[in-house]
């Protein structure tokens, strides 16, 4: 099962912001025990490369990617550390080039039709829609889908257990990104992850 | 009367999505009989080039353009088939180049000020605002107009008979794109088109 | 105190649209007397270069910049006339190049994460968010700030005395752009400016 297939199977990509490296193993382990062996480890924090390396070593069953990647250097570093996919808040052409060169799936963020056209012109058709709730959410995704039937979306930003099913019910949405399950202790993360997976299990 | 003048005369550009080529002649004829001899035939469906060719042959009085054009190849094909104008959901620079080279008006979609600046830098000042209702509608167009007094807008997406007059009442809006009149049988299309034209006739 | 520090001290950048050059001195003087010696003189009107030149001569204590600058030519002209900073409604790469070459701070407008990434890649991290109220206001700025911790924002568009404190209370907002104090006679501008400065004084 390749990266895209794995993401489509679980339908949920946890956005993991690790501030303190010491928390990494317990937080990632909680996701695995909660039934969601996927992590988008964000480059918003300095320890992201170390967290990705740790994750690939300690949790070989986990699909680990890098998030908030905004330039080519970060993309190379993330992939060298073991990231199996790369996510950006927006579309960064230099990141797209690195990912294409190294054969790693890239999920850039888009908001506007102009950004979707640019992504499609680069061969990218599985796109993050971010920040989803601030730019019209599902309604905007439906409008974009009408104009771009070849594209699939992963809304992120404002997705939570209360609305995730609404998003996933739309056929052009292949997964949602979210961080609501990542709050609190490892026990809480595990519990929230189990709840989320049970919740979307029937989709 | 050139393309821009014709669009400004009718103030409404029907977005025509033909799924089955067999429906093309009756749908386009309904628009003509309804008093709106303009069609933006979208490249969302495979038969678009054939529909454009048919339209230019069967309805010589009609102003036929191509919509949802997102790359240079589609733009060339559309114009070769007889499209007199080209519309994109966003701004595609390669489409702009082809249209400039071939002397065909191009109406790119924009949402943000950055996209408007790019369009203006390419010499384009009559712009589609899409998807209009998802990005603040008339209120956003007014804000953009304050910053870009040289630009005129064609909102598309969420425009309907209930709000089209509100849009057209704003002096910086030269026309609206819409598909609400394209639903149903040829008779229904004709009736809805007549209703729309009567509705906006006094603008 | 450099440009950025001065803007952060006053926290408010008045957007000054002078239609008639004869009004320039009294309007700018009203801002100075009102306690806000900053002006973003917009290139929306033809007399902008003359207004900037006048401002730098008559009000040497004032920090005068150029707004609504959308191409390199305007940027060069504005800086030659004495503009100490340059603002655009969106991100114009050629304007960024001119400002970098001439050592003048540039505040481009952004809306989407893709636009923020482009700005950051050009070395720009103090960004205008415009039109603020039409694209989700403070909520969107918070979402962007989560993804881009290195960026600071200056919301403009829809900011007024009623909501300016809400914006300024967020740590990632370094100033607001606004024009609500610029309406009416010189006396009214002075009074509204004093009111605004008293209002935000405690921030």
XYZ file of C-alpha atoms in Angstrom:
609
model
C 0.000 0.000 0.000
C 1.602 3.275 -1.061
C 1.417 6.597 0.772
C -1.692 7.873 -0.953
C -3.526 4.571 -0.425
C -2.589 4.515 3.265
C -3.853 8.059 3.799
C -7.088 7.220 1.985
C -7.524 4.115 4.139
C -7.291 6.002 7.454
C -8.890 9.204 6.075
C -7.264 11.265 8.804
C -3.788 12.816 8.964
C -2.826 13.984 12.467
C -0.912 17.259 12.458
C 1.776 16.695 15.078
C 3.489 19.732 16.611
C 6.190 18.544 19.007
C 7.618 21.403 21.056
C 9.782 19.269 23.304
C 11.615 16.303 21.767
C 11.149 14.418 25.044
C 7.409 14.222 24.309
C 7.809 12.781 20.821
C 7.864 9.073 21.529
C 4.886 9.084 23.867
C 2.766 11.279 21.577
C 3.526 9.203 18.480
C 3.031 5.980 20.392
C -0.373 7.216 21.519
C -1.424 7.691 17.889
C -0.281 4.160 17.026
C -2.065 2.642 20.018
C -5.132 4.726 19.154
C -5.301 2.999 15.792
C -3.965 5.802 13.573
C -0.371 5.025 12.524
C 0.105 8.245 10.544
C 1.852 11.475 11.558
C 2.494 14.744 9.782
C 5.353 16.078 11.903
C 5.475 19.837 11.415
C 8.608 21.863 10.771
C 7.129 24.647 12.917
C 9.399 23.480 15.725
C 13.152 23.012 15.663
C 13.118 19.369 16.698
C 11.041 18.226 13.718
C 13.923 16.443 11.917
C 14.817 14.538 15.087
C 11.172 13.608 15.669
C 10.867 12.236 12.136
C 14.060 10.200 12.570
C 12.835 8.863 15.894
C 9.432 8.005 14.487
C 10.821 6.004 11.586
C 13.059 4.049 13.977
C 10.671 3.450 16.864
C 7.440 3.025 14.893
C 8.293 1.291 11.614
C 4.595 0.518 11.106
C 3.808 4.238 11.078
C 3.518 6.388 7.944
C 5.563 9.446 8.907
C 5.598 12.628 6.860
C 6.746 16.208 7.287
C 4.416 19.175 7.568
C 4.759 22.963 7.340
C 7.612 22.487 4.873
C 8.079 25.803 3.090
C 11.373 25.569 1.224
C 13.581 23.119 -0.670
C 16.129 22.832 2.111
C 13.513 21.715 4.643
C 12.081 19.275 2.100
C 15.495 17.628 1.528
C 16.163 17.489 5.249
C 12.754 15.979 5.989
C 13.172 13.294 3.351
C 16.719 12.495 4.472
C 15.344 11.994 7.998
C 12.856 9.486 6.665
C 9.711 11.484 5.837
C 7.589 9.445 3.423
C 5.437 12.412 2.362
C 5.675 16.191 2.530
C 2.915 18.718 3.310
C 3.018 22.531 2.997
C 0.517 25.115 4.214
C 0.620 26.559 0.688
C 2.133 25.682 -2.669
C 5.914 26.019 -2.762
C 7.289 25.277 -6.224
C 10.785 24.516 -4.988
C 9.383 21.965 -2.537
C 7.402 20.396 -5.378
C 10.619 20.063 -7.401
C 12.534 18.372 -4.581
C 9.680 15.951 -3.892
C 9.383 15.077 -7.582
C 13.146 14.552 -7.859
C 13.201 12.297 -4.808
C 9.964 10.481 -5.593
C 8.109 11.529 -2.453
C 4.398 12.499 -2.548
C 3.816 16.220 -1.981
C 0.558 17.648 -0.640
C 0.670 21.431 -1.054
C -1.937 23.715 0.423
C -4.210 25.670 -1.877
C -7.004 28.156 -1.383
C -7.783 29.806 -4.710
C -8.456 28.504 -8.229
C -5.204 30.136 -9.405
C -3.320 28.048 -6.852
C -5.146 24.884 -7.919
C -4.229 25.566 -11.571
C -0.569 26.000 -10.602
C -0.629 22.734 -8.623
C -2.265 20.823 -11.471
C 0.299 22.255 -13.910
C 2.999 20.712 -11.676
C 1.265 17.336 -11.856
C -0.236 17.567 -8.364
C -3.904 16.649 -7.974
C -4.178 15.602 -4.315
C -4.191 18.933 -2.514
C -4.539 20.240 1.006
C -7.161 22.974 1.465
C -5.885 25.187 4.267
C -6.994 26.941 6.448
C -10.246 25.209 5.580
C -12.762 26.767 7.948
C -11.457 30.296 7.346
C -11.927 30.115 3.583
C -15.432 28.724 3.344
C -14.820 25.088 4.257
C -16.840 22.435 2.483
C -18.762 24.980 0.417
C -15.597 26.332 -1.179
C -14.248 22.822 -1.748
C -17.445 21.965 -3.620
C -17.097 25.059 -5.808
C -13.464 24.211 -6.557
C -14.386 20.598 -7.271
C -16.937 21.678 -9.870
C -14.228 23.580 -11.755
C -11.493 20.987 -11.192
C -13.019 17.514 -11.480
C -9.533 15.932 -11.558
C -8.565 17.186 -8.099
C -9.015 15.601 -4.652
C -8.835 17.621 -1.438
C -7.577 17.198 2.116
C -9.156 19.982 4.216
C -7.104 21.018 7.225
C -7.648 23.813 9.731
C -10.827 23.890 11.753
C -11.596 20.212 11.222
C -12.728 18.487 14.390
C -14.705 15.455 15.522
C -17.911 17.464 15.125
C -17.511 18.205 11.414
C -15.076 15.626 10.071
C -17.865 13.372 8.832
C -19.414 16.221 6.844
C -16.129 16.729 5.047
C -15.471 13.023 4.449
C -18.973 12.481 3.072
C -18.019 14.539 0.013
C -16.526 12.242 -2.614
C -13.786 14.660 -3.679
C -12.295 14.734 -0.178
C -9.821 11.884 0.302
C -8.814 12.674 3.891
C -8.821 15.412 6.526
C -5.907 16.883 8.404
C -6.461 17.638 12.054
C -4.859 18.242 15.406
C -7.803 17.945 17.771
C -6.678 14.477 18.904
C -3.193 15.734 19.745
C -4.104 17.737 22.837
C -3.241 16.642 26.368
C -1.319 13.683 27.768
C -0.414 10.513 25.881
C -3.442 8.832 27.449
C -5.706 11.605 26.210
C -4.184 11.493 22.733
C -4.768 7.750 22.600
C -8.360 8.113 23.802
C -9.171 10.933 21.375
C -7.574 9.065 18.517
C -9.612 5.935 19.274
C -12.738 8.066 19.435
C -11.926 9.735 16.121
C -11.218 6.433 14.395
C -14.434 4.886 15.730
C -16.297 8.001 14.612
C -15.063 7.924 11.026
C -14.919 4.144 10.810
C -18.216 3.931 9.051
C -17.413 6.409 6.306
C -19.453 45.156 -31.431
C -16.424 43.331 -30.038
C -16.412 40.560 -27.436
C -16.137 42.822 -24.402
C -18.888 45.118 -25.666
C -21.197 42.171 -26.349
C -20.673 40.766 -22.863
C -21.296 44.196 -21.330
C -24.488 44.555 -23.381
C -26.021 41.291 -22.141
C -24.386 41.502 -18.662
C -24.709 37.742 -18.212
C -22.417 34.935 -19.359
C -24.042 31.498 -19.118
C -21.645 28.802 -17.955
C -22.510 25.846 -20.161
C -21.468 22.363 -19.028
C -22.437 19.852 -21.719
C -22.025 16.274 -20.529
C -23.555 14.612 -23.599
C -22.782 16.087 -27.018
C -26.294 15.109 -28.129
C -27.693 17.801 -25.795
C -25.514 20.608 -27.127
C -27.652 21.938 -29.955
C -30.881 22.052 -27.986
C -29.263 23.668 -24.924
C -27.477 26.326 -26.951
C -30.560 26.955 -29.051
C -32.559 27.494 -25.881
C -30.167 30.245 -24.818
C -30.482 31.944 -28.205
C -34.272 31.701 -28.182
C -34.245 32.949 -24.585
C -32.556 36.135 -25.741
C -29.024 35.452 -24.516
C -26.780 34.536 -27.472
C -23.641 33.984 -25.376
C -22.130 30.738 -24.129
C -19.044 29.929 -22.086
C -18.618 26.263 -22.979
C -16.547 24.637 -20.245
C -13.616 22.310 -20.805
C -14.755 20.342 -17.753
C -16.229 17.792 -20.131
C -14.514 15.955 -22.986
C -16.919 17.092 -25.689
C -16.212 20.817 -25.167
C -14.204 21.283 -28.409
C -16.974 19.629 -30.423
C -19.626 21.735 -28.719
C -17.731 24.936 -29.515
C -17.337 23.886 -33.160
C -21.032 23.030 -33.368
C -22.062 26.296 -31.745
C -20.065 28.427 -34.149
C -21.601 26.567 -37.107
C -25.226 26.285 -35.999
C -25.529 29.606 -34.171
C -23.421 32.175 -36.015
C -25.210 34.971 -34.136
C -23.957 33.559 -30.839
C -20.821 34.729 -29.017
C -19.183 31.433 -28.087
C -16.243 31.185 -25.727
C -14.424 28.477 -23.807
C -14.498 28.124 -20.026
C -12.492 26.198 -17.420
C -9.440 26.468 -19.665
C -6.438 25.750 -17.477
C -3.477 25.286 -19.834
C -2.034 26.521 -23.124
C -2.975 23.385 -25.034
C -6.657 23.722 -24.152
C -6.541 27.428 -25.019
C -5.130 26.725 -28.501
C -7.645 23.941 -29.078
C -10.550 26.113 -27.954
C -9.556 28.969 -30.219
C -8.967 26.628 -33.163
C -12.491 25.297 -32.645
C -13.847 28.836 -32.877
C -13.928 30.140 -29.314
C -14.056 33.947 -29.396
C -13.048 34.360 -25.752
C -11.408 32.248 -23.074
C -12.259 32.016 -19.374
C -10.322 30.266 -16.582
C -11.339 29.567 -12.988
C -8.016 31.140 -11.964
C -5.134 32.956 -13.606
C -3.030 30.739 -15.858
C -0.082 32.640 -17.313
C 0.410 30.258 -20.205
C -3.246 30.670 -21.195
C -2.795 34.447 -21.049
C 0.169 34.168 -23.421
C -1.722 32.059 -25.969
C -4.712 34.398 -25.899
C -2.487 37.440 -26.343
C -0.632 35.784 -29.216
C -3.874 34.860 -30.954
C -5.710 38.096 -30.157
C -8.513 36.507 -28.161
C -9.869 38.153 -24.974
C -8.960 36.256 -21.818
C -10.960 36.481 -18.597
C -8.930 34.831 -15.827
C -10.331 34.150 -12.399
C -8.887 35.975 -9.422
C -9.570 35.973 -5.699
C -6.752 37.802 -3.937
C -5.029 41.179 -4.453
C -1.819 39.334 -5.372
C -3.701 37.608 -8.198
C -5.188 40.907 -9.369
C -1.704 42.491 -9.441
C -0.416 39.585 -11.548
C -3.348 39.911 -13.969
C -2.879 43.674 -14.307
C 0.845 43.152 -14.929
C -0.152 40.927 -17.881
C -2.358 43.689 -19.267
C -5.611 42.090 -18.099
C -8.147 44.345 -16.340
C -11.475 42.583 -16.966
C -11.366 39.740 -14.473
C -13.593 36.943 -13.271
C -14.037 36.757 -9.484
C -14.538 33.083 -8.687
C -15.952 31.387 -6.671
C -17.686 34.640 -5.792
C -20.027 33.698 -2.967
C -17.384 31.620 -1.183
C -14.881 34.467 -0.973
C -17.093 37.269 0.297
C -19.050 38.134 -2.837
C -19.879 41.765 -3.488
C -18.197 42.940 -0.285
C -14.825 41.571 -1.365
C -15.258 42.936 -4.895
C -15.834 46.389 -3.416
C -12.668 46.116 -1.325
C -10.670 44.984 -4.361
C -12.168 47.784 -6.463
C -11.033 50.399 -3.958
C -7.456 49.199 -4.307
C -7.636 48.570 -8.067
C -9.702 51.337 -9.673
C -8.602 50.237 -13.167
C -10.146 46.750 -12.869
C -13.635 45.518 -13.759
C -15.070 42.272 -12.379
C -17.282 39.416 -13.533
C -18.409 37.532 -10.416
C -19.176 33.872 -11.010
C -20.114 31.132 -8.567
C -23.182 31.516 -6.405
C -24.762 34.123 -8.662
C -28.462 33.524 -9.213
C -31.618 35.369 -10.168
C -32.048 36.415 -6.549
C -28.746 38.287 -6.225
C -27.657 39.110 -9.782
C -29.112 42.624 -9.615
C -27.148 43.391 -6.448
C -23.939 42.497 -8.241
C -24.785 44.371 -11.444
C -25.737 47.505 -9.535
C -22.084 47.987 -8.614
C -20.379 50.025 -11.310
C -17.149 48.005 -11.308
C -18.994 44.800 -12.248
C -19.364 44.522 -16.014
C -21.202 41.177 -16.116
C -21.989 38.088 -14.069
C -21.276 34.470 -14.912
C -23.964 31.989 -13.995
C -25.391 28.568 -14.609
C -28.779 28.781 -12.883
C -30.569 29.125 -16.239
C -28.901 25.978 -17.623
C -30.807 23.445 -15.520
C -33.497 21.190 -16.934
C -34.875 20.642 -20.432
C -34.405 22.971 -23.401
C -37.817 24.455 -22.667
C -36.813 25.143 -19.078
C -33.491 26.670 -20.157
C -35.325 28.941 -22.579
C -37.853 29.985 -19.932
C -35.221 30.635 -17.264
C -33.093 32.589 -19.719
C -36.053 34.766 -20.705
C -36.804 35.341 -17.030
C -33.198 36.267 -16.314
C -32.982 38.660 -19.240
C -36.262 40.340 -18.281
C -34.998 40.567 -14.704
C -31.733 42.296 -15.556
C -33.159 44.235 -18.494
C -33.569 47.379 -16.466
C -30.034 47.469 -15.139
C 14.137 54.480 15.341
C 13.813 52.759 11.966
C 10.645 52.391 9.873
C 9.519 49.104 11.373
C 10.094 50.329 14.928
C 8.174 53.543 14.262
C 5.204 51.634 12.855
C 5.260 49.273 15.836
C 5.369 52.236 18.224
C 2.233 53.878 16.795
C 0.530 50.553 15.871
C -1.621 52.301 13.276
C -0.853 53.175 9.638
C -3.350 55.634 8.144
C -4.214 54.851 4.539
C -4.299 58.283 2.901
C -6.156 58.666 -0.390
C -5.725 62.246 -1.622
C -7.972 62.998 -4.585
C -7.184 66.714 -4.806
C -3.600 67.823 -4.207
C -4.933 71.021 -2.616
C -6.202 68.883 0.314
C -2.891 67.178 0.981
C -1.250 69.580 3.404
C -4.302 70.025 5.624
C -5.061 66.287 5.750
C -1.480 65.315 6.560
C -1.179 68.138 9.080
C -4.312 66.868 10.804
C -2.688 63.448 11.270
C 0.429 65.046 12.762
C -1.587 67.257 15.093
C -3.722 64.236 15.994
C -0.609 62.483 17.278
C -0.053 60.023 14.423
C 2.863 61.208 12.249
C 2.615 58.317 9.756
C 1.008 58.267 6.319
C 0.661 55.585 3.673
C -0.068 57.754 0.632
C -1.791 55.584 -1.949
C -0.941 55.463 -5.643
C -4.658 55.067 -6.373
C -4.742 58.737 -7.308
C -2.557 60.580 -9.812
C -1.214 63.155 -7.371
C 0.364 60.571 -5.039
C 3.993 61.369 -6.022
C 3.400 65.086 -5.427
C 1.725 64.382 -2.083
C 4.677 62.272 -0.942
C 7.129 64.990 -1.979
C 5.064 67.628 -0.181
C 4.783 65.498 2.944
C 8.515 64.924 3.233
C 9.150 68.681 2.857
C 6.389 70.093 5.043
C 6.326 67.400 7.714
C 9.889 66.167 8.242
C 8.824 64.560 11.541
C 6.347 62.350 9.666
C 7.071 58.805 8.449
C 5.727 58.905 4.892
C 5.318 55.807 2.752
C 3.609 54.855 -0.479
C 0.600 52.567 -0.705
C -1.193 50.672 -3.485
C 2.122 50.315 -5.289
C 1.679 47.540 -7.847
C 4.693 47.696 -10.147
C 8.418 48.462 -10.169
C 7.997 51.818 -11.893
C 5.651 53.119 -9.192
C 7.991 51.800 -6.500
C 10.988 53.668 -7.970
C 8.938 56.831 -8.377
C 7.600 56.644 -4.823
C 11.056 56.165 -3.343
C 12.525 58.969 -5.476
C 9.794 61.250 -4.130
C 10.846 60.407 -0.601
C 8.701 57.424 0.446
C 10.379 55.680 3.381
C 8.341 52.478 3.023
C 6.231 50.825 0.338
C 2.936 48.948 0.723
C 1.051 46.883 -1.879
C -2.449 45.408 -1.737
C -0.873 42.083 -2.778
C 2.586 40.668 -3.321
C 4.352 42.091 -6.366
C 7.747 40.469 -6.890
C 9.098 43.320 -9.009
C 8.201 45.798 -6.270
C 9.971 43.580 -3.734
C 13.110 43.643 -5.911
C 13.134 47.435 -6.234
C 12.626 47.896 -2.496
C 15.406 45.432 -1.694
C 17.759 47.140 -4.156
C 17.030 50.573 -2.701
C 16.953 49.459 0.938
C 13.351 50.475 1.611
C 11.028 48.297 3.738
C 8.275 46.626 1.713
C 4.961 45.492 3.209
C 3.180 43.353 0.614
C -0.373 42.185 1.034
C -1.082 38.489 1.439
C -4.203 36.406 1.873
C -3.304 32.755 1.368
C -0.590 30.483 2.765
C 0.898 30.202 -0.746
C 1.312 33.969 -0.793
C 2.895 33.951 2.679
C 5.378 31.275 1.558
C 6.322 33.382 -1.473
C 6.809 36.467 0.716
C 8.949 34.566 3.216
C 11.043 33.159 0.364
C 11.776 36.777 -0.635
C 12.925 37.559 2.902
C 9.719 39.394 3.860
C 8.155 38.532 7.228
C 6.178 41.686 8.108
C 3.114 41.369 5.906
C -0.127 43.205 5.285
C -3.270 41.018 5.436
C -5.720 42.603 3.012
C -8.696 42.884 2.668
C -8.768 41.665 6.248
C -12.460 41.565 7.097
C -13.397 39.922 3.778
C -11.036 36.988 4.253
C -11.855 35.984 7.795
C -10.121 38.734 9.763
C -8.457 37.834 13.020
C -9.486 34.186 12.791
C -7.604 33.700 9.528
C -4.580 35.610 10.846
C -4.452 33.234 13.819
C -4.571 30.215 11.505
C -1.790 31.664 9.334
C 0.250 32.516 12.437
C 0.084 28.923 13.637
C 1.615 27.759 10.363
C 4.068 30.652 10.023
C 5.458 31.495 13.478
C 8.130 33.752 11.925
C 5.602 36.142 10.344
C 3.992 39.308 11.750
C 0.816 40.795 10.260
C -0.670 44.226 9.584
C -4.400 43.709 8.916
C -5.946 46.364 6.682
C -9.431 46.614 5.243
C -12.415 46.697 7.558
C -10.373 47.772 10.562
C -12.072 50.522 12.570
C -12.111 51.992 16.057
C -14.588 49.304 17.106
C -12.342 46.331 16.331
C -8.788 47.665 16.220
C -8.073 46.630 19.813
C -9.144 43.059 19.077
C -6.601 42.898 16.280
C -3.803 44.579 18.247
C -4.329 42.279 21.230
C -2.987 39.379 19.162
C 0.779 39.202 19.569
C 1.495 38.399 15.923
C -0.117 41.653 14.742
C 2.403 44.502 14.789
C 0.077 47.260 13.495
C -3.210 47.857 11.703
C -3.807 49.810 8.512
C -6.937 51.935 8.447
C -8.683 54.861 6.833
C -11.555 55.487 9.241
C -9.798 58.550 10.702
C -9.315 60.087 7.241
C -12.951 61.005 6.594
C -14.233 64.586 6.698
C -12.530 67.936 7.218
C -9.055 68.500 8.651
C -10.657 69.164 12.033
C -12.533 65.879 11.859
C -9.408 63.981 10.804
C -7.507 65.490 13.736
C -10.285 64.624 16.174
C -10.679 61.054 14.904
C -6.938 60.548 14.965
C -6.711 61.754 18.560
C -9.582 59.461 19.466
C -7.904 56.494 17.770
C -4.551 57.143 19.430
C -6.182 57.508 22.861
C -8.117 54.312 22.177
C -5.089 52.192 21.314
C -2.746 53.973 23.715
C -3.097 51.311 26.328
C -2.272 48.409 24.083
